[in-house]
Coordinates of C-alpha atoms (C1' of nucleotides) in Angstrom, one line a residue:
Chain H
M45 CA 31.4 -14.9 -1.2
I46 CA 31.6 -11.3 -2.3
T47 CA 31.8 -8.8 0.6
K48 CA 28.9 -6.4 0.7
T49 CA 29.8 -2.8 0.8
K50 CA 28.2 -0.7 3.5
K51 CA 26.3 1.1 0.9
Q52 CA 24.8 -2.2 -0.4
E53 CA 24.0 -3.2 3.1
I54 CA 22.2 0.1 3.7
F55 CA 20.1 -0.2 0.5
E56 CA 19.1 -3.8 1.3
E57 CA 18.2 -3.1 4.9
A58 CA 16.3 0.0 3.8
A59 CA 14.1 -2.0 1.5
K60 CA 13.2 -4.4 4.3
L61 CA 12.5 -1.5 6.6
F62 CA 10.3 0.3 4.0
Q63 CA 8.5 -2.9 3.5
E64 CA 7.8 -3.5 7.1
K65 CA 6.9 0.0 8.3
G66 CA 6.2 1.9 5.1
Y67 CA 8.5 4.6 3.8
G68 CA 7.0 7.4 5.8
A69 CA 7.1 5.6 9.1
A70 CA 10.7 4.3 8.6
S71 CA 13.2 6.7 10.1
M72 CA 16.8 7.1 9.3
R73 CA 17.5 6.2 13.0
D74 CA 15.8 2.9 12.5
L75 CA 17.8 2.2 9.4
A76 CA 21.1 3.3 11.1
D77 CA 20.4 0.9 14.0
R78 CA 20.0 -2.0 11.6
V79 CA 23.3 -1.4 9.8
Q80 CA 25.1 -0.5 13.1
L81 CA 25.8 3.1 12.4
K82 CA 24.7 6.4 13.8
A83 CA 22.0 8.1 11.7
S84 CA 24.4 10.9 10.7
S85 CA 26.9 8.4 9.3
L86 CA 24.3 7.2 6.7
Y87 CA 24.9 10.5 5.0
S88 CA 28.4 9.5 4.1
H89 CA 26.9 6.9 1.8
I90 CA 23.7 8.5 0.5
R91 CA 22.7 12.1 -0.1
K92 CA 19.1 11.8 1.3
K93 CA 16.5 9.3 2.3
E94 CA 14.5 9.6 -0.9
E95 CA 17.6 8.6 -2.9
I96 CA 17.1 5.1 -1.4
L97 CA 13.5 4.9 -2.4
Q98 CA 14.3 6.3 -5.8
K99 CA 17.0 3.7 -6.6
I100 CA 14.8 0.7 -5.4
C101 CA 11.9 1.9 -7.6
S102 CA 13.9 2.7 -10.7
D103 CA 15.9 -0.6 -10.5
Q104 CA 12.7 -2.6 -10.5
A105 CA 11.1 -0.5 -13.2
H106 CA 14.1 -1.1 -15.4
R107 CA 13.9 -4.8 -14.8
F108 CA 10.3 -4.9 -16.1
T109 CA 11.0 -2.6 -19.0
E110 CA 13.8 -4.8 -20.2
A111 CA 11.8 -8.0 -20.0
M112 CA 9.0 -6.4 -22.0
G113 CA 11.5 -5.7 -24.8
E114 CA 12.4 -9.4 -24.8
V115 CA 8.8 -10.6 -24.8
E116 CA 7.9 -8.2 -27.7
K117 CA 10.6 -9.8 -29.8
M118 CA 9.2 -13.4 -29.3
K119 CA 7.6 -15.1 -32.2
V120 CA 4.8 -16.8 -30.3
S121 CA 1.1 -16.3 -29.7
E122 CA -0.2 -13.5 -27.5
G123 CA -1.3 -16.0 -25.0
K124 CA 2.3 -17.2 -24.6
K125 CA 3.5 -13.6 -24.3
V126 CA 1.1 -12.9 -21.5
E127 CA 2.0 -16.1 -19.8
T128 CA 5.7 -15.2 -20.0
L129 CA 5.1 -11.7 -18.6
L130 CA 3.0 -13.1 -15.7
S131 CA 5.6 -15.7 -14.9
L132 CA 8.2 -13.0 -14.8
H133 CA 6.2 -10.9 -12.4
I134 CA 5.5 -13.9 -10.2
R135 CA 9.1 -15.0 -10.2
T136 CA 10.3 -11.6 -9.4
A137 CA 7.8 -11.2 -6.6
L138 CA 9.0 -14.5 -5.1
E139 CA 12.7 -13.9 -5.5
D140 CA 12.9 -10.3 -4.3
P141 CA 9.8 -9.7 -2.3
T142 CA 11.1 -6.7 -0.4
S143 CA 12.1 -4.6 -3.4
I144 CA 8.9 -5.5 -5.2
T145 CA 6.8 -4.4 -2.2
V146 CA 8.6 -1.1 -2.1
F147 CA 8.2 -0.7 -5.8
S148 CA 4.5 -1.6 -5.7
D149 CA 3.4 0.2 -2.5
E150 CA 5.8 3.0 -1.7
W151 CA 6.5 4.7 -5.0
K152 CA 3.9 7.3 -4.2
H153 CA 6.3 8.8 -1.7
L154 CA 8.7 9.8 -4.5
E155 CA 9.1 13.5 -5.0
E156 CA 9.4 15.3 -8.2
P157 CA 11.0 15.0 -10.7
Y158 CA 11.4 11.2 -9.9
L159 CA 7.7 10.8 -9.4
S160 CA 6.8 11.9 -12.9
E161 CA 9.6 9.9 -14.4
F162 CA 8.4 6.8 -12.6
L163 CA 4.8 7.3 -13.7
E164 CA 5.8 7.8 -17.3
R165 CA 7.8 4.7 -17.3
R166 CA 5.0 2.7 -15.8
R167 CA 2.5 4.1 -18.3
D168 CA 4.8 3.0 -21.1
Y169 CA 5.0 -0.5 -19.7
E170 CA 1.3 -0.8 -19.3
Q171 CA 0.6 0.5 -22.8
R172 CA 2.9 -2.2 -24.3
F173 CA 1.2 -4.9 -22.2
R174 CA -2.2 -3.6 -23.3
D175 CA -1.1 -3.8 -26.9
I176 CA -0.3 -7.4 -26.5
I177 CA -3.7 -8.0 -24.9
Q178 CA -5.5 -6.1 -27.7
Q179 CA -3.8 -8.2 -30.3
G180 CA -4.8 -11.4 -28.5
I181 CA -8.4 -10.2 -28.6
R182 CA -8.2 -9.4 -32.2
T183 CA -6.9 -12.8 -33.1
G184 CA -9.7 -14.4 -31.1
E185 CA -7.4 -16.0 -28.6
F186 CA -8.6 -14.0 -25.7
Q187 CA -12.0 -13.1 -24.3
S188 CA -13.3 -9.9 -25.8
L189 CA -13.2 -7.8 -22.7
D190 CA -11.9 -4.2 -22.1
P191 CA -8.1 -4.4 -22.5
S192 CA -7.5 -2.1 -19.5
T193 CA -9.7 -4.2 -17.3
I194 CA -7.7 -7.3 -18.3
L195 CA -4.4 -5.5 -17.8
Y196 CA -5.1 -4.2 -14.3
T197 CA -6.8 -7.4 -13.2
L198 CA -3.8 -9.5 -14.2
L199 CA -1.2 -7.2 -12.9
T200 CA -3.0 -6.8 -9.6
A201 CA -3.9 -10.4 -9.1
I202 CA -0.3 -11.3 -8.3
R203 CA 0.4 -8.6 -5.8
W204 CA -0.2 -10.8 -2.8
L205 CA 2.7 -13.0 -3.6
H206 CA 5.3 -10.6 -2.2
Y207 CA 3.6 -10.5 1.2
R208 CA 4.2 -14.2 1.8
Q209 CA 6.7 -14.2 4.6
R210 CA 8.5 -17.5 4.4
P211 CA 8.3 -19.7 1.4
D212 CA 5.8 -22.4 2.3
S213 CA 7.6 -25.7 2.1
S214 CA 4.5 -27.5 0.8
M215 CA 4.3 -24.9 -2.0
D216 CA 7.5 -24.3 -3.9
A217 CA 7.9 -21.3 -6.2
E218 CA 7.5 -23.3 -9.4
K219 CA 4.2 -24.9 -8.4
L220 CA 2.9 -21.5 -7.2
E221 CA 3.8 -19.9 -10.5
K222 CA 2.1 -22.6 -12.5
E223 CA -1.0 -22.5 -10.4
V224 CA -1.4 -18.7 -10.6
V225 CA -0.8 -18.6 -14.3
S226 CA -3.3 -21.5 -14.8
L227 CA -5.9 -19.7 -12.7
L228 CA -5.6 -16.4 -14.6
M229 CA -5.3 -17.8 -18.1
G230 CA -7.9 -20.6 -17.6
G231 CA -10.2 -19.3 -14.9
L232 CA -11.5 -20.7 -11.7
K233 CA -14.1 -22.9 -13.3
I234 CA -13.4 -26.2 -14.9
G235 CA -13.7 -26.2 -18.7
S236 CA -10.9 -24.5 -20.6
Q237 CA -7.7 -25.7 -19.0
L238 CA -5.2 -27.0 -21.5
V239 CA -2.9 -29.8 -20.9
S240 CA 0.7 -28.6 -21.0
Chain K
M102 CA -30.6 16.3 2.3
I103 CA -29.4 15.4 5.7
T104 CA -26.8 17.8 7.2
K105 CA -23.5 16.2 7.8
T106 CA -22.2 16.6 11.3
K107 CA -18.6 18.0 11.7
K108 CA -17.6 14.6 13.0
Q109 CA -18.9 12.8 9.9
E110 CA -17.1 15.4 7.8
I111 CA -13.9 14.8 9.6
F112 CA -14.1 11.0 9.1
E113 CA -14.9 11.4 5.4
E114 CA -12.1 13.9 4.7
A115 CA -9.7 11.8 6.7
A116 CA -10.4 8.7 4.5
K117 CA -9.6 10.8 1.4
L118 CA -6.5 12.1 3.0
F119 CA -5.3 8.7 4.1
Q120 CA -5.9 7.4 0.6
E121 CA -3.9 10.2 -1.0
K122 CA -0.9 10.4 1.2
G123 CA -1.0 7.3 3.3
Y124 CA -1.8 7.3 7.1
G125 CA 1.7 8.1 8.2
A126 CA 2.2 11.0 5.9
A127 CA -1.2 12.5 6.6
S128 CA -1.0 15.0 9.4
M129 CA -3.7 16.3 11.7
R130 CA -2.9 19.8 10.4
D131 CA -3.6 18.6 6.8
L132 CA -6.9 17.2 8.0
A133 CA -7.8 20.3 10.0
D134 CA -7.2 22.5 7.0
R135 CA -9.6 20.4 4.9
V136 CA -12.4 20.6 7.4
Q137 CA -11.7 24.3 8.1
L138 CA -10.6 23.9 11.7
K139 CA -7.5 24.3 13.7
A140 CA -5.7 21.1 14.4
S141 CA -6.4 21.3 18.1
S142 CA -10.1 21.6 17.5
L143 CA -10.2 18.1 15.9
Y144 CA -9.7 16.7 19.4
S145 CA -13.2 17.9 20.4
H146 CA -14.5 15.4 18.0
I147 CA -12.1 12.5 18.2
R148 CA -9.7 11.3 20.9
K149 CA -6.8 10.5 18.7
K150 CA -5.7 10.1 15.1
E151 CA -5.7 6.3 15.2
E152 CA -9.3 6.3 16.2
I153 CA -10.2 7.5 12.7
L154 CA -8.2 4.7 11.1
Q155 CA -9.7 2.2 13.5
K156 CA -13.3 3.2 12.7
I157 CA -12.7 3.1 8.9
C158 CA -11.1 -0.3 9.1
S159 CA -13.6 -1.9 11.4
D160 CA -16.6 -0.5 9.5
Q161 CA -15.4 -2.1 6.3
A162 CA -14.5 -5.3 7.9
H163 CA -18.0 -5.5 9.4
R164 CA -19.5 -5.0 6.0
F165 CA -17.6 -8.0 4.5
T166 CA -18.3 -10.3 7.5
E167 CA -22.0 -9.6 7.3
A168 CA -22.1 -10.3 3.6
M169 CA -20.2 -13.6 4.1
G170 CA -23.0 -14.7 6.5
E171 CA -25.6 -14.0 3.8
V172 CA -23.6 -15.9 1.1
E173 CA -23.1 -19.0 3.4
K174 CA -26.9 -19.3 3.8
M175 CA -27.5 -19.3 0.0
K176 CA -28.6 -22.6 -1.5
V177 CA -26.6 -22.3 -4.7
S178 CA -23.4 -23.8 -6.3
E179 CA -20.0 -22.8 -4.9
G180 CA -19.4 -21.1 -8.2
K181 CA -22.3 -18.8 -7.7
K182 CA -21.2 -18.1 -4.1
V183 CA -17.8 -17.1 -5.2
E184 CA -19.3 -14.9 -8.0
T185 CA -21.5 -13.3 -5.4
L186 CA -18.6 -12.5 -3.1
L187 CA -16.5 -11.1 -6.0
S188 CA -19.4 -8.9 -7.1
L189 CA -19.8 -7.6 -3.6
H190 CA -16.1 -6.8 -3.3
I191 CA -16.2 -5.1 -6.7
R192 CA -19.3 -3.1 -6.0
T193 CA -17.9 -2.0 -2.7
A194 CA -14.7 -0.9 -4.2
L195 CA -16.5 1.2 -6.8
E196 CA -19.0 2.7 -4.4
D197 CA -16.7 3.6 -1.6
P198 CA -13.2 3.6 -3.0
T199 CA -11.6 5.8 -0.4
S200 CA -12.7 3.7 2.6
I201 CA -11.8 0.5 0.8
T202 CA -8.3 1.9 0.0
V203 CA -7.7 2.7 3.6
F204 CA -9.1 -0.7 4.7
S205 CA -6.9 -2.4 2.2
D206 CA -3.6 -0.5 2.4
E207 CA -3.5 1.3 5.7
W208 CA -4.6 -1.2 8.3
K209 CA -1.0 -2.0 9.1
H210 CA -0.7 1.3 10.9
L211 CA -3.3 0.1 13.5
E212 CA -1.9 -0.2 17.0
E213 CA -2.7 -2.9 19.5
P214 CA -5.2 -4.1 20.5
Y215 CA -7.0 -3.0 17.3
L216 CA -4.4 -4.6 15.0
S217 CA -4.8 -8.1 16.5
E218 CA -8.6 -7.7 16.4
F219 CA -8.5 -6.6 12.8
L220 CA -6.2 -9.5 11.8
E221 CA -8.3 -12.0 13.6
R222 CA -11.5 -10.9 11.9
R223 CA -9.7 -11.0 8.5
R224 CA -8.4 -14.5 9.2
D225 CA -11.9 -15.6 9.9
Y226 CA -13.3 -14.1 6.7
E227 CA -10.5 -15.7 4.6
Q228 CA -11.1 -19.1 6.2
R229 CA -14.8 -19.0 5.4
F230 CA -14.0 -18.0 1.8
R231 CA -11.4 -20.7 1.6
D232 CA -14.0 -23.3 2.8
I233 CA -16.3 -22.3 -0.1
I234 CA -13.4 -22.7 -2.6
Q235 CA -12.5 -26.1 -1.1
Q236 CA -16.0 -27.3 -1.4
G237 CA -16.1 -26.2 -5.1
I238 CA -12.9 -28.1 -5.8
R239 CA -14.4 -31.2 -4.1
T240 CA -17.5 -31.2 -6.2
G241 CA -15.4 -30.8 -9.3
E242 CA -16.7 -27.4 -10.2
F243 CA -13.4 -25.6 -9.7
Q244 CA -9.9 -26.3 -10.9
S245 CA -8.0 -28.4 -8.4
L246 CA -5.5 -25.8 -7.3
D247 CA -4.3 -24.8 -3.8
P248 CA -7.2 -23.1 -2.1
S249 CA -5.1 -20.4 -0.6
T250 CA -3.6 -19.5 -3.9
I251 CA -7.0 -19.2 -5.4
L252 CA -8.3 -17.2 -2.5
Y253 CA -5.5 -14.6 -2.5
T254 CA -5.4 -14.3 -6.2
L255 CA -9.1 -13.6 -6.4
L256 CA -9.2 -11.2 -3.5
T257 CA -6.1 -9.3 -4.8
A258 CA -7.2 -9.3 -8.4
I259 CA -9.8 -6.6 -7.7
R260 CA -7.6 -4.3 -5.7
W261 CA -7.0 -2.0 -8.6
L262 CA -10.6 -1.0 -8.9
H263 CA -10.5 1.5 -6.0
Y264 CA -7.6 3.4 -7.6
R265 CA -9.7 4.4 -10.6
Q266 CA -10.1 8.1 -10.1
R267 CA -13.2 9.1 -12.0
P268 CA -15.6 6.5 -13.2
D269 CA -14.9 6.2 -16.9
S270 CA -18.1 7.0 -18.7
S271 CA -17.4 4.4 -21.4
M272 CA -17.2 1.8 -18.6
D273 CA -20.1 1.8 -16.2
A274 CA -19.9 0.0 -12.9
E275 CA -22.2 -2.8 -14.0
K276 CA -20.2 -3.6 -17.1
L277 CA -16.9 -3.5 -15.2
E278 CA -18.3 -5.9 -12.6
K279 CA -19.4 -8.4 -15.2
E280 CA -16.1 -8.3 -17.1
V281 CA -13.9 -8.8 -14.0
V282 CA -16.1 -11.7 -12.8
S283 CA -16.0 -13.2 -16.3
L284 CA -12.2 -12.9 -16.4
L285 CA -11.6 -14.5 -13.0
M286 CA -14.2 -17.3 -13.3
G287 CA -13.6 -18.1 -17.0
G288 CA -10.0 -17.1 -17.6
L289 CA -8.3 -14.9 -20.2
K290 CA -8.3 -17.5 -22.9
I291 CA -11.3 -18.4 -24.9
G292 CA -12.8 -21.7 -24.2
S293 CA -14.9 -22.1 -21.0
Q294 CA -17.0 -18.9 -20.9
L295 CA -20.6 -19.6 -20.1
V296 CA -23.5 -17.8 -21.6
S297 CA -25.3 -16.1 -18.8
Chain Q
dG163 C1' 33.9 7.0 7.5
dT164 C1' 32.1 7.4 11.9
dC165 C1' 31.3 10.0 15.6
dT166 C1' 28.9 14.0 18.8
dA167 C1' 26.3 17.9 18.7
dT168 C1' 22.8 20.5 16.9
dA169 C1' 20.0 23.1 13.6
dA170 C1' 15.6 23.5 11.7
dC171 C1' 11.4 21.7 11.4
dT172 C1' 7.1 18.7 11.9
dT173 C1' 4.5 15.6 14.5
dG174 C1' 0.3 14.3 17.8
dA175 C1' -1.7 16.0 21.6
dT176 C1' -3.0 19.1 25.8
dA177 C1' -4.3 23.4 28.7
dG178 C1' -7.1 27.0 29.3
dA179 C1' -9.4 31.4 27.6
dC180 C1' -13.6 32.6 25.3
Chain U
dG94 C1' -16.6 23.8 20.1
dT95 C1' -13.1 26.6 18.6
dC96 C1' -9.4 29.2 19.4
dT97 C1' -4.1 30.5 20.8
dA98 C1' -0.3 28.9 22.8
dT99 C1' 2.6 25.4 23.9
dC100 C1' 4.8 21.0 24.8
dA101 C1' 7.5 16.8 24.3
dA102 C1' 9.1 13.9 21.1
dG103 C1' 10.3 12.8 16.7
dT104 C1' 12.1 14.0 12.0
dT105 C1' 15.9 14.8 8.1
dA106 C1' 20.1 16.6 7.5
dT107 C1' 24.5 19.3 8.4
dA108 C1' 29.1 20.8 10.7
dG109 C1' 33.1 19.7 12.4
dA110 C1' 36.3 16.8 15.5
dC111 C1' 38.8 12.6 15.2

DNA sequence: GTCTATAACTTGATAGAC
DNA sequence: GTCTATCAAGTTATAGAC
């Protein structure tokens, strides 16, 4: 087992704290208590509070951008690409729920210039996702709906996963992933579900 | 045109402010500026900051609970019931995006006893929604997936709508509503969409 | 690296004049 | 109802001893 540095411990505990109370309501004293330091000692490891938020957000953003590059290179149908991206989002939400919560809900507390950088990166990711959707509509694989409507509905639909507190034993991650993808790709109503 | 009371103005402006900055980061001085008062004067109209959050949240909760009562009385298929509930959520999100944002994202800043009350009401709503889903699965109308997975995916899927800043002229509310319902009920992939 | 002490500031809320 | 003045408590962050 690799020993965690104090800095790592601070970042991990901060993510949990931001998730629980929100960035604004989480104080450096709260955080210090959790890592058994005085608040002032935190500043031997970080420059400022926002630096923590910034790192969490940009790490997660980087993760998604990289995966998008992989998916774009795949020689498969657009349906398969969307499924792959959805699976990635779902798996990430289940594996690292705290970071994903902060990334999803607390980015708006970023200050410039990080805020603009974050938003630009997100716009880029969304555009590339939208391009895949658009191509799927063109080939007749997808319903002919507004691509942005599809994009945001799909991306938002999985944002409850990271709120699940403890993994329900009756519902393992793999099953959950399969069910959500099936629901989004095939719809609630019986009719179009494919046997995989 | 009915004249707004100062109190109404305060509540409306507060909802916007909470939406923009989050409850924690929105100060009473911010709010006072927006309604052209000094911060101390706000307290002639309200007792405390949380009272504003509490009213916004409970008003919206009440709205959904009432609608659920109506839907439960309908003599239609479970598919139609779910569609009706989704339409209601979508329409509400488009008509009153600020209140819905606060209701959706800021409720966690409620203090006791309002927090427990809020959560209990929400649990009740979700259980009644889940019952409809379960019945739809039993009759074979819906895919046989975990009812909670369906419930949260559907409810979360529409939570991007209230972030849309200005109604896109190329995309009116009615079309948007139809497309989202079609996507969630029928799925992204071509195959099961019904002609309505 | 961690501490104590503290600077510099913002927060929600109240008292009392008008 | 609105104001000025103010309070107590909380905030991030820094300085300097150890």
